[in-house]
Amino acid sequence: MITARAEGDETPLNLMARERGSSTVLRILLGSQLRRLRETRGITLEAAGHSIRASHSKISRMELGRVSFRARDVADLLTLYGVSDEREREALLSLVSQANRPGWWHNYDDILPNWFEAYVGLEEAATRIRCYEVQFVPGLLQTPEYARAVVLLGHPDGVEEEVQRRVDLRMARQKVLGRATPPHLWAVVDEAALRRPLGGVEVMRGQIRHLIEAIASPNITVQVMPFSAGGHAAAGGPFSILRFSERDLPDVVYLEQLTSAIYLDKREDLDRYQAVMERLCIDAVPASETKKALTRILAEL
């Protein structure tokens, strides 16, 4: 629960808003706080919805951080939940405008699907990103030329301006790795993705060289899953696991599909995917040998 603050002090959520700047995470945290208050009072979703002239499904979406907040709705819910301390109310209500603040990625609303928007916001706030890729080099490690080839696969009839904006969005996402306190990106990439000459041989060679340079950064780890490993734990396909510094925010597993995505945060799902990721890291070429493996692939392209 958010505690009252002395003049000049910042609540954990306000401090995180200033440091991390992710409205996506703020919405999730604010929604989580409202859910705990409701459950502590034993109030149903239906009763909470009635108090703000809304359906129980809207309350559910608010608590999951999937919709924007109105200050009036939050104030009415706080009253219903028995939050009468003015300083505590102020601390929560002050977050509403910050949680509704558009992120930089809203400049790409014309090309950014709703199901992917949430991921970009979570990626921006994550302190650790672990992923397994089967077909492509991870988006955060793609060169502009390689990214263009990937975009054209999904949008073969796209006009040049649209294609370039999609590439620009991918390059903008990569800035998260170069900030003062970057997340640790740990990627396991299937050998097939590294040998498939997407965009042509020269584009692929440039991509491999970029990976060799990237792994010199202390916050970037790449492992190669070799053909020699045979079958492995992630035979089901690519996935990402995002971790956050905020204690109240659970890890999130992201599974991207052709026209949608799945976000998992239940403990049993997280444990399953964490175990698969650990198995992948064991079966893959050790990170200390990644440069040698990439250099060999580069020479064979």
mmCIF file of C-alpha atoms in Angstrom:
data_model
loop_
_atom_site.group_PDB
_atom_site.id
_atom_site.type_symbol
_atom_site.label_atom_id
_atom_site.label_comp_id
_atom_site.label_asym_id
_atom_site.label_seq_id
_atom_site.Cartn_x
_atom_site.Cartn_y
_atom_site.Cartn_z
ATOM 1 C CA MET A 1 0.000 0.000 0.000
ATOM 2 C CA ILE A 2 1.178 3.529 -0.694
ATOM 3 C CA THR A 3 2.079 5.309 2.494
ATOM 4 C CA ALA A 4 1.534 8.971 3.293
ATOM 5 C CA ARG A 5 4.403 11.252 2.327
ATOM 6 C CA ALA A 6 6.007 14.185 4.046
ATOM 7 C CA GLU A 7 6.358 17.443 2.158
ATOM 8 C CA GLY A 8 9.079 17.065 -0.473
ATOM 9 C CA ASP A 9 9.077 13.251 -0.235
ATOM 10 C CA GLU A 10 8.097 10.961 -3.090
ATOM 11 C CA THR A 11 6.080 7.772 -2.918
ATOM 12 C CA PRO A 12 7.636 4.661 -4.486
ATOM 13 C CA LEU A 13 5.280 4.972 -7.450
ATOM 14 C CA ASN A 14 6.003 8.668 -7.992
ATOM 15 C CA LEU A 15 9.738 8.019 -7.757
ATOM 16 C CA MET A 16 9.445 5.182 -10.251
ATOM 17 C CA ALA A 17 7.387 7.397 -12.572
ATOM 18 C CA ARG A 18 10.193 9.936 -12.638
ATOM 19 C CA GLU A 19 12.995 7.401 -13.037
ATOM 20 C CA ARG A 20 11.424 4.856 -15.382
ATOM 21 C CA GLY A 21 8.862 7.034 -17.116
ATOM 22 C CA SER A 22 6.628 4.168 -18.243
ATOM 23 C CA SER A 23 2.931 4.997 -18.128
ATOM 24 C CA THR A 24 2.227 1.328 -18.928
ATOM 25 C CA VAL A 25 3.835 0.183 -15.688
ATOM 26 C CA LEU A 26 2.188 2.990 -13.724
ATOM 27 C CA ARG A 27 -1.242 1.893 -14.945
ATOM 28 C CA ILE A 28 -0.497 -1.689 -13.901
ATOM 29 C CA LEU A 29 0.754 -0.632 -10.474
ATOM 30 C CA LEU A 30 -2.127 1.765 -9.852
ATOM 31 C CA GLY A 31 -4.602 -0.876 -10.959
ATOM 32 C CA SER A 32 -2.947 -3.425 -8.682
ATOM 33 C CA GLN A 33 -3.236 -1.023 -5.747
ATOM 34 C CA LEU A 34 -6.945 -0.490 -6.433
ATOM 35 C CA ARG A 35 -7.497 -4.247 -6.652
ATOM 36 C CA ARG A 36 -5.843 -4.845 -3.271
ATOM 37 C CA LEU A 37 -7.933 -2.111 -1.665
ATOM 38 C CA ARG A 38 -11.126 -3.589 -3.116
ATOM 39 C CA GLU A 39 -10.296 -7.147 -2.058
ATOM 40 C CA THR A 40 -9.290 -6.040 1.444
ATOM 41 C CA ARG A 41 -12.752 -4.507 1.874
ATOM 42 C CA GLY A 42 -14.466 -7.571 0.387
ATOM 43 C CA ILE A 43 -16.135 -5.540 -2.368
ATOM 44 C CA THR A 44 -17.134 -7.294 -5.586
ATOM 45 C CA LEU A 45 -16.254 -6.140 -9.084
ATOM 46 C CA GLU A 46 -19.946 -5.517 -9.707
ATOM 47 C CA ALA A 47 -20.303 -3.266 -6.653
ATOM 48 C CA ALA A 48 -17.168 -1.334 -7.569
ATOM 49 C CA GLY A 49 -18.432 -0.874 -11.108
ATOM 50 C CA HIS A 50 -21.803 0.355 -9.867
ATOM 51 C CA SER A 51 -20.093 3.023 -7.757
ATOM 52 C CA ILE A 52 -18.537 4.642 -10.846
ATOM 53 C CA ARG A 53 -21.465 3.924 -13.181
ATOM 54 C CA ALA A 54 -19.524 1.284 -15.080
ATOM 55 C CA SER A 55 -19.543 -2.472 -15.673
ATOM 56 C CA HIS A 56 -17.584 -5.009 -13.655
ATOM 57 C CA SER A 57 -15.500 -5.676 -16.784
ATOM 58 C CA LYS A 58 -14.285 -2.076 -16.784
ATOM 59 C CA ILE A 59 -13.152 -2.444 -13.168
ATOM 60 C CA SER A 60 -11.319 -5.616 -14.171
ATOM 61 C CA ARG A 61 -9.584 -3.809 -17.045
ATOM 62 C CA MET A 62 -8.645 -0.928 -14.729
ATOM 63 C CA GLU A 63 -7.144 -3.326 -12.195
ATOM 64 C CA LEU A 64 -5.109 -4.981 -14.944
ATOM 65 C CA GLY A 65 -3.849 -1.595 -16.151
ATOM 66 C CA ARG A 66 -5.355 -2.048 -19.611
ATOM 67 C CA VAL A 67 -7.336 1.185 -19.769
ATOM 68 C CA SER A 68 -6.721 4.801 -18.844
ATOM 69 C CA PHE A 69 -7.982 6.199 -15.540
ATOM 70 C CA ARG A 70 -10.306 9.111 -14.762
ATOM 71 C CA ALA A 71 -9.512 11.031 -11.587
ATOM 72 C CA ARG A 72 -13.208 11.119 -10.658
ATOM 73 C CA ASP A 73 -13.508 7.325 -10.966
ATOM 74 C CA VAL A 74 -10.417 6.721 -8.849
ATOM 75 C CA ALA A 75 -11.636 9.199 -6.212
ATOM 76 C CA ASP A 76 -15.033 7.476 -6.028
ATOM 77 C CA LEU A 77 -13.405 4.056 -5.724
ATOM 78 C CA LEU A 78 -11.115 5.264 -2.944
ATOM 79 C CA THR A 79 -14.165 6.534 -1.059
ATOM 80 C CA LEU A 80 -15.914 3.183 -1.554
ATOM 81 C CA TYR A 81 -12.796 1.353 -0.335
ATOM 82 C CA GLY A 82 -12.644 3.438 2.822
ATOM 83 C CA VAL A 83 -9.489 5.406 1.979
ATOM 84 C CA SER A 84 -10.144 8.644 3.884
ATOM 85 C CA ASP A 85 -6.610 9.804 4.691
ATOM 86 C CA GLU A 86 -6.111 12.859 2.474
ATOM 87 C CA ARG A 87 -2.398 12.298 2.008
ATOM 88 C CA GLU A 88 -2.922 8.713 0.893
ATOM 89 C CA ARG A 89 -5.696 9.780 -1.465
ATOM 90 C CA GLU A 90 -3.499 12.525 -2.864
ATOM 91 C CA ALA A 91 -0.641 10.093 -3.432
ATOM 92 C CA LEU A 92 -2.883 7.815 -5.495
ATOM 93 C CA LEU A 93 -4.781 10.523 -7.344
ATOM 94 C CA SER A 94 -1.544 12.278 -8.314
ATOM 95 C CA LEU A 95 -0.615 9.176 -10.282
ATOM 96 C CA VAL A 96 -3.665 9.285 -12.528
ATOM 97 C CA SER A 97 -2.336 11.917 -14.915
ATOM 98 C CA GLN A 98 1.085 10.247 -14.977
ATOM 99 C CA ALA A 99 -0.469 6.853 -15.698
ATOM 100 C CA ASN A 100 -2.411 8.389 -18.595
ATOM 101 C CA ARG A 101 0.627 10.148 -20.032
ATOM 102 C CA PRO A 102 1.373 8.967 -23.596
ATOM 103 C CA GLY A 103 4.714 7.222 -24.061
ATOM 104 C CA TRP A 104 7.077 8.104 -26.904
ATOM 105 C CA TRP A 105 5.722 5.134 -28.857
ATOM 106 C CA HIS A 106 2.358 6.871 -29.242
ATOM 107 C CA ASN A 107 4.011 8.833 -32.036
ATOM 108 C CA TYR A 108 3.757 5.574 -33.970
ATOM 109 C CA ASP A 109 0.063 4.944 -33.299
ATOM 110 C CA ASP A 110 -0.624 4.714 -37.024
ATOM 111 C CA ILE A 111 1.502 1.551 -37.350
ATOM 112 C CA LEU A 112 1.571 0.211 -33.779
ATOM 113 C CA PRO A 113 -1.091 -2.459 -33.140
ATOM 114 C CA ASN A 114 -2.865 -2.277 -29.791
ATOM 115 C CA TRP A 115 -1.695 -5.746 -28.786
ATOM 116 C CA PHE A 116 1.952 -4.718 -29.206
ATOM 117 C CA GLU A 117 1.689 -1.284 -27.599
ATOM 118 C CA ALA A 118 1.581 -2.784 -24.113
ATOM 119 C CA TYR A 119 4.757 -4.753 -24.796
ATOM 120 C CA VAL A 120 6.696 -1.662 -25.872
ATOM 121 C CA GLY A 121 5.716 0.063 -22.630
ATOM 122 C CA LEU A 122 6.745 -2.945 -20.556
ATOM 123 C CA GLU A 123 10.004 -3.285 -22.481
ATOM 124 C CA GLU A 124 10.746 0.363 -21.713
ATOM 125 C CA ALA A 125 10.370 -0.270 -17.963
ATOM 126 C CA ALA A 126 11.966 -3.703 -17.666
ATOM 127 C CA THR A 127 15.241 -4.234 -15.835
ATOM 128 C CA ARG A 128 15.799 -7.655 -17.410
ATOM 129 C CA ILE A 129 14.625 -9.045 -20.738
ATOM 130 C CA ARG A 130 15.185 -12.703 -21.566
ATOM 131 C CA CYS A 131 14.062 -14.075 -24.903
ATOM 132 C CA TYR A 132 14.291 -17.069 -27.196
ATOM 133 C CA GLU A 133 14.072 -16.530 -30.949
ATOM 134 C CA VAL A 134 13.671 -19.210 -33.598
ATOM 135 C CA GLN A 135 13.284 -17.389 -36.911
ATOM 136 C CA PHE A 136 14.666 -13.873 -36.429
ATOM 137 C CA VAL A 137 17.390 -11.999 -34.596
ATOM 138 C CA PRO A 138 15.703 -10.265 -31.607
ATOM 139 C CA GLY A 139 14.238 -6.880 -32.512
ATOM 140 C CA LEU A 140 16.399 -5.037 -29.969
ATOM 141 C CA LEU A 141 19.527 -6.321 -31.747
ATOM 142 C CA GLN A 142 18.536 -5.882 -35.390
ATOM 143 C CA THR A 143 20.349 -3.604 -37.828
ATOM 144 C CA PRO A 144 18.195 -1.182 -39.882
ATOM 145 C CA GLU A 145 18.790 -3.233 -43.033
ATOM 146 C CA TYR A 146 17.846 -6.511 -41.362
ATOM 147 C CA ALA A 147 14.823 -4.876 -39.702
ATOM 148 C CA ARG A 148 13.639 -3.660 -43.096
ATOM 149 C CA ALA A 149 13.817 -7.209 -44.459
ATOM 150 C CA VAL A 150 11.758 -8.464 -41.495
ATOM 151 C CA VAL A 151 9.178 -5.704 -41.957
ATOM 152 C CA LEU A 152 8.824 -6.491 -45.660
ATOM 153 C CA LEU A 153 8.079 -10.138 -44.839
ATOM 154 C CA GLY A 154 5.023 -9.078 -42.867
ATOM 155 C CA HIS A 155 4.094 -6.123 -45.082
ATOM 156 C CA PRO A 156 5.169 -7.008 -48.616
ATOM 157 C CA ASP A 157 2.798 -4.440 -50.151
ATOM 158 C CA GLY A 158 3.578 -1.634 -47.709
ATOM 159 C CA VAL A 159 4.424 1.776 -49.152
ATOM 160 C CA GLU A 160 7.939 3.062 -48.518
ATOM 161 C CA GLU A 161 6.891 5.609 -45.883
ATOM 162 C CA GLU A 162 5.073 2.975 -43.853
ATOM 163 C CA VAL A 163 7.926 0.483 -44.115
ATOM 164 C CA GLN A 164 10.425 3.124 -42.973
ATOM 165 C CA ARG A 165 8.263 4.119 -39.994
ATOM 166 C CA ARG A 166 8.130 0.496 -38.890
ATOM 167 C CA VAL A 167 11.911 0.299 -39.113
ATOM 168 C CA ASP A 168 12.210 3.607 -37.240
ATOM 169 C CA LEU A 169 9.994 2.266 -34.443
ATOM 170 C CA ARG A 170 12.253 -0.755 -34.062
ATOM 171 C CA MET A 171 15.354 1.442 -33.945
ATOM 172 C CA ALA A 172 13.672 3.727 -31.380
ATOM 173 C CA ARG A 173 12.994 0.727 -29.147
ATOM 174 C CA GLN A 174 16.706 -0.100 -29.167
ATOM 175 C CA LYS A 175 17.540 3.158 -27.380
ATOM 176 C CA VAL A 176 16.533 1.445 -24.139
ATOM 177 C CA LEU A 177 19.788 -0.558 -24.298
ATOM 178 C CA GLY A 178 21.943 2.564 -24.423
ATOM 179 C CA ARG A 179 20.463 4.606 -21.594
ATOM 180 C CA ALA A 180 22.260 5.307 -18.317
ATOM 181 C CA THR A 181 20.595 2.373 -16.528
ATOM 182 C CA PRO A 182 19.798 -0.107 -19.301
ATOM 183 C CA PRO A 183 18.028 -3.431 -18.859
ATOM 184 C CA HIS A 184 20.043 -6.631 -19.157
ATOM 185 C CA LEU A 185 19.074 -8.308 -22.413
ATOM 186 C CA TRP A 186 19.768 -12.051 -22.473
ATOM 187 C CA ALA A 187 18.842 -13.652 -25.788
ATOM 188 C CA VAL A 188 19.060 -17.257 -26.902
ATOM 189 C CA VAL A 189 18.926 -17.338 -30.711
ATOM 190 C CA ASP A 190 18.437 -20.481 -32.764
ATOM 191 C CA GLU A 191 21.242 -21.158 -35.237
ATOM 192 C CA ALA A 192 18.664 -21.270 -38.043
ATOM 193 C CA ALA A 193 17.870 -17.575 -37.502
ATOM 194 C CA LEU A 194 21.557 -16.716 -37.835
ATOM 195 C CA ARG A 195 22.141 -18.724 -41.001
ATOM 196 C CA ARG A 196 18.997 -17.701 -42.876
ATOM 197 C CA PRO A 197 20.208 -14.852 -45.179
ATOM 198 C CA LEU A 198 17.247 -12.584 -44.577
ATOM 199 C CA GLY A 199 17.557 -9.548 -46.848
ATOM 200 C CA GLY A 200 20.439 -11.162 -48.688
ATOM 201 C CA VAL A 201 23.895 -12.391 -47.747
ATOM 202 C CA GLU A 202 25.421 -8.934 -47.255
ATOM 203 C CA VAL A 203 22.589 -7.794 -44.986
ATOM 204 C CA MET A 204 22.999 -10.964 -42.931
ATOM 205 C CA ARG A 205 26.743 -10.510 -42.658
ATOM 206 C CA GLY A 206 26.189 -6.976 -41.416
ATOM 207 C CA GLN A 207 23.715 -8.324 -38.865
ATOM 208 C CA ILE A 208 26.162 -10.920 -37.545
ATOM 209 C CA ARG A 209 28.897 -8.289 -37.248
ATOM 210 C CA HIS A 210 26.461 -6.123 -35.301
ATOM 211 C CA LEU A 211 25.785 -8.985 -32.879
ATOM 212 C CA ILE A 212 29.515 -9.495 -32.349
ATOM 213 C CA GLU A 213 29.829 -5.806 -31.457
ATOM 214 C CA ALA A 214 26.707 -5.847 -29.268
ATOM 215 C CA ILE A 215 27.861 -8.658 -26.978
ATOM 216 C CA ALA A 216 30.814 -6.515 -25.941
ATOM 217 C CA SER A 217 28.317 -4.471 -23.886
ATOM 218 C CA PRO A 218 28.024 -5.711 -20.287
ATOM 219 C CA ASN A 219 24.212 -5.541 -20.401
ATOM 220 C CA ILE A 220 23.852 -7.727 -23.511
ATOM 221 C CA THR A 221 24.235 -11.509 -23.471
ATOM 222 C CA VAL A 222 23.607 -13.681 -26.524
ATOM 223 C CA GLN A 223 23.742 -17.461 -26.748
ATOM 224 C CA VAL A 224 23.400 -19.572 -29.877
ATOM 225 C CA MET A 225 21.203 -22.691 -29.853
ATOM 226 C CA PRO A 226 23.141 -24.959 -32.252
ATOM 227 C CA PHE A 227 21.657 -27.435 -34.692
ATOM 228 C CA SER A 228 23.631 -30.100 -32.833
ATOM 229 C CA ALA A 229 21.381 -29.628 -29.785
ATOM 230 C CA GLY A 230 18.602 -31.407 -31.661
ATOM 231 C CA GLY A 231 15.190 -31.067 -30.017
ATOM 232 C CA HIS A 232 14.963 -28.745 -27.022
ATOM 233 C CA ALA A 233 12.647 -27.386 -24.346
ATOM 234 C CA ALA A 234 11.305 -24.425 -26.391
ATOM 235 C CA ALA A 235 10.094 -26.438 -29.359
ATOM 236 C CA GLY A 236 6.804 -24.513 -29.069
ATOM 237 C CA GLY A 237 8.245 -21.273 -30.413
ATOM 238 C CA PRO A 238 9.715 -17.892 -29.411
ATOM 239 C CA PHE A 239 8.892 -16.077 -26.177
ATOM 240 C CA SER A 240 10.141 -13.276 -23.934
ATOM 241 C CA ILE A 241 10.237 -12.879 -20.150
ATOM 242 C CA LEU A 242 10.353 -9.363 -18.714
ATOM 243 C CA ARG A 243 11.349 -8.559 -15.139
ATOM 244 C CA PHE A 244 10.896 -5.254 -13.308
ATOM 245 C CA SER A 245 12.461 -3.608 -10.289
ATOM 246 C CA GLU A 246 9.074 -2.743 -8.784
ATOM 247 C CA ARG A 247 8.209 -5.249 -6.063
ATOM 248 C CA ASP A 248 4.492 -5.147 -6.837
ATOM 249 C CA LEU A 249 4.933 -5.915 -10.526
ATOM 250 C CA PRO A 250 5.286 -9.611 -11.429
ATOM 251 C CA ASP A 251 7.342 -10.948 -14.305
ATOM 252 C CA VAL A 252 5.507 -11.045 -17.631
ATOM 253 C CA VAL A 253 5.800 -13.699 -20.336
ATOM 254 C CA TYR A 254 5.116 -12.369 -23.827
ATOM 255 C CA LEU A 255 4.047 -14.668 -26.655
ATOM 256 C CA GLU A 256 3.591 -13.001 -30.036
ATOM 257 C CA GLN A 257 1.296 -14.443 -32.649
ATOM 258 C CA LEU A 258 0.611 -13.374 -36.228
ATOM 259 C CA THR A 259 -2.078 -10.804 -35.443
ATOM 260 C CA SER A 260 -2.188 -10.791 -31.634
ATOM 261 C CA ALA A 261 -0.188 -11.504 -28.494
ATOM 262 C CA ILE A 262 -0.584 -13.270 -25.162
ATOM 263 C CA TYR A 263 0.640 -11.847 -21.855
ATOM 264 C CA LEU A 264 1.086 -14.302 -18.971
ATOM 265 C CA ASP A 265 1.736 -13.345 -15.349
ATOM 266 C CA LYS A 266 0.282 -16.229 -13.322
ATOM 267 C CA ARG A 267 2.808 -17.925 -11.067
ATOM 268 C CA GLU A 268 2.429 -21.363 -12.638
ATOM 269 C CA ASP A 269 2.953 -19.971 -16.155
ATOM 270 C CA LEU A 270 5.961 -17.936 -15.079
ATOM 271 C CA ASP A 271 7.563 -20.929 -13.371
ATOM 272 C CA ARG A 272 7.083 -23.055 -16.488
ATOM 273 C CA TYR A 273 8.654 -20.531 -18.847
ATOM 274 C CA GLN A 274 11.458 -19.692 -16.424
ATOM 275 C CA ALA A 275 12.330 -23.389 -16.294
ATOM 276 C CA VAL A 276 12.310 -23.625 -20.092
ATOM 277 C CA MET A 277 14.557 -20.564 -20.364
ATOM 278 C CA GLU A 278 17.026 -22.013 -17.887
ATOM 279 C CA ARG A 279 17.096 -25.253 -19.875
ATOM 280 C CA LEU A 280 17.726 -23.333 -23.086
ATOM 281 C CA CYS A 281 20.669 -21.489 -21.531
ATOM 282 C CA ILE A 282 22.165 -24.827 -20.460
ATOM 283 C CA ASP A 283 21.688 -26.461 -23.869
ATOM 284 C CA ALA A 284 22.909 -23.460 -25.900
ATOM 285 C CA VAL A 285 26.523 -22.607 -26.651
ATOM 286 C CA PRO A 286 27.951 -20.953 -23.498
ATOM 287 C CA ALA A 287 27.914 -17.149 -23.603
ATOM 288 C CA SER A 288 31.715 -17.156 -23.338
ATOM 289 C CA GLU A 289 31.823 -18.977 -26.697
ATOM 290 C CA THR A 290 29.253 -16.805 -28.497
ATOM 291 C CA LYS A 291 31.762 -14.599 -30.299
ATOM 292 C CA LYS A 292 33.549 -17.662 -31.650
ATOM 293 C CA ALA A 293 30.254 -19.210 -32.808
ATOM 294 C CA LEU A 294 29.140 -15.990 -34.521
ATOM 295 C CA THR A 295 32.517 -15.563 -36.199
ATOM 296 C CA ARG A 296 32.295 -19.089 -37.571
ATOM 297 C CA ILE A 297 28.791 -18.496 -38.941
ATOM 298 C CA LEU A 298 29.931 -15.191 -40.467
ATOM 299 C CA ALA A 299 32.789 -16.937 -42.278
ATOM 300 C CA GLU A 300 30.412 -19.581 -43.662
ATOM 301 C CA LEU A 301 27.799 -17.162 -45.043
#
